Amino acid sequence: MKNNIGIWIDGSKAVIVKLANDSVTEIAAQIDNNVHHGYEGDRGTFIGGGRHVNNEKTFEERKKHQTHDYLGKVISEIKTADSIFVFGPSEMKNHLKTLIENDRQLANKLSAVDTADKLTEKQIVAAVKKHFIPVKI
């Protein structure tokens, strides 16, 4: 049996369905979505009498690294795929699509990218099966 893999992904988690062995794996995103302003209010911190720390830039860098780590974990779970179906409600699916397309081992294995609402685990498995297993009439 081909190793067909479906991935439902958003900014909080990825659910990876491997049809070859009927397994479902969930990866938590652990992406910080809040700018931390500690004691400085909303204007930044003045350190040493005039040096201004921009927490938004730090936040964006931290979020970029956390997103990269998250998607890296997802990619490592799907390296053995013969065919990949990516779907979900957020832009994260497009970030994952770009990473897959730039990966020499996975680039030609992406079968589709689709938009989907928040789904339960059973609905995710059903959507992956529907994508890969044609309905016989």
C-alpha positions as semicolon CSV with decimal commas, in nm:
position;residue;x (nm);y (nm);z (nm)
1;M;0,000;0,000;0,000
2;K;0,123;0,348;-0,082
3;N;0,222;0,567;0,208
4;N;-0,044;0,837;0,163
5;I;-0,033;1,110;0,426
6;G;-0,286;1,383;0,503
7;I;-0,204;1,684;0,719
8;W;-0,464;1,912;0,874
9;I;-0,274;2,215;1,003
10;D;-0,337;2,551;1,167
11;G;-0,147;2,782;1,400
12;S;-0,208;2,569;1,709
13;K;-0,155;2,209;1,595
14;A;-0,099;1,972;1,306
15;V;-0,281;1,640;1,277
16;I;-0,095;1,391;1,056
17;V;-0,289;1,093;0,921
18;K;-0,086;0,805;0,774
19;L;-0,319;0,571;0,586
20;A;-0,061;0,293;0,538
21;N;-0,061;0,209;0,909
22;D;-0,381;0,387;1,017
23;S;-0,193;0,617;1,254
24;V;-0,282;0,967;1,368
25;T;-0,014;1,193;1,515
26;E;-0,073;1,536;1,665
27;I;0,201;1,799;1,687
28;A;0,140;2,104;1,907
29;A;0,257;2,432;1,756
30;Q;0,394;2,609;2,066
31;I;0,397;2,942;1,881
32;D;0,381;3,252;2,099
33;N;0,115;3,491;1,967
34;N;0,152;3,775;2,218
35;V;0,402;4,056;2,243
36;H;0,540;4,061;2,598
37;H;0,570;4,411;2,740
38;G;0,670;4,326;3,094
39;Y;0,713;4,649;3,291
40;E;0,737;4,891;3,003
41;G;0,376;4,939;2,899
42;D;0,313;4,969;2,528
43;R;0,604;5,197;2,433
44;G;0,905;4,969;2,490
45;T;1,172;4,982;2,759
46;F;1,429;5,250;2,813
47;I;1,753;5,089;2,924
48;G;2,059;5,281;3,034
49;G;1,907;5,623;2,991
50;G;1,791;5,626;2,632
51;R;1,833;5,292;2,458
52;H;1,489;5,176;2,342
53;V;1,412;4,802;2,313
54;N;1,160;4,717;2,044
55;N;0,963;4,417;2,170
56;E;0,761;4,386;1,850
57;K;1,072;4,308;1,645
58;T;1,185;4,056;1,906
59;F;0,836;3,905;1,905
60;E;0,833;3,871;1,524
61;E;1,175;3,703;1,527
62;R;1,071;3,466;1,804
63;K;0,747;3,380;1,622
64;K;0,937;3,320;1,296
65;H;1,175;3,076;1,469
66;Q;0,893;2,899;1,653
67;T;0,698;2,860;1,326
68;H;1,007;2,723;1,152
69;D;1,062;2,470;1,435
70;Y;0,693;2,366;1,425
71;L;0,689;2,313;1,050
72;G;1,025;2,133;1,072
73;K;0,869;1,879;1,310
74;V;0,581;1,828;1,066
75;I;0,820;1,781;0,772
76;S;1,024;1,524;0,967
77;E;0,704;1,321;1,025
78;I;0,620;1,302;0,653
79;K;0,960;1,225;0,495
80;T;0,850;0,872;0,400
81;A;0,533;0,983;0,219
82;D;0,446;0,873;-0,133
83;S;0,169;1,132;-0,160
84;I;0,080;1,431;0,062
85;F;-0,252;1,611;0,109
86;V;-0,240;1,936;0,311
87;F;-0,552;2,113;0,435
88;G;-0,664;2,347;0,711
89;P;-0,821;2,683;0,795
90;S;-0,520;2,911;0,825
91;E;-0,223;3,042;0,630
92;M;-0,005;2,781;0,801
93;K;-0,099;2,531;0,528
94;N;0,055;2,765;0,270
95;H;0,376;2,796;0,474
96;L;0,392;2,415;0,489
97;K;0,320;2,390;0,115
98;T;0,616;2,619;0,044
99;L;0,847;2,410;0,262
100;I;0,732;2,088;0,093
101;E;0,784;2,239;-0,254
102;N;1,137;2,346;-0,155
103;D;1,228;2,000;-0,019
104;R;1,388;1,785;-0,292
105;Q;1,263;1,463;-0,135
106;L;0,901;1,581;-0,101
107;A;0,845;1,837;-0,378
108;N;0,682;1,603;-0,632
109;K;0,472;1,423;-0,368
110;L;0,232;1,707;-0,287
111;S;-0,104;1,601;-0,430
112;A;-0,324;1,890;-0,312
113;V;-0,362;2,184;-0,076
114;D;-0,714;2,269;0,033
115;T;-0,899;2,498;0,273
116;A;-1,097;2,335;0,553
117;D;-1,263;2,448;0,874
118;K;-1,172;2,333;1,222
119;L;-1,241;1,960;1,229
120;T;-1,251;1,680;1,483
121;E;-0,995;1,402;1,456
122;K;-1,254;1,167;1,302
123;Q;-1,350;1,431;1,045
124;I;-0,982;1,482;0,958
125;V;-0,929;1,107;0,906
126;A;-1,246;1,091;0,692
127;A;-1,129;1,386;0,478
128;V;-0,791;1,222;0,419
129;K;-0,953;0,889;0,325
130;K;-1,195;1,069;0,093
131;H;-0,903;1,241;-0,079
132;F;-0,695;0,927;-0,134
133;I;-0,953;0,647;-0,162
134;P;-1,194;0,696;-0,454
135;V;-1,559;0,616;-0,391
136;K;-1,673;0,308;-0,584
137;I;-2,013;0,339;-0,748
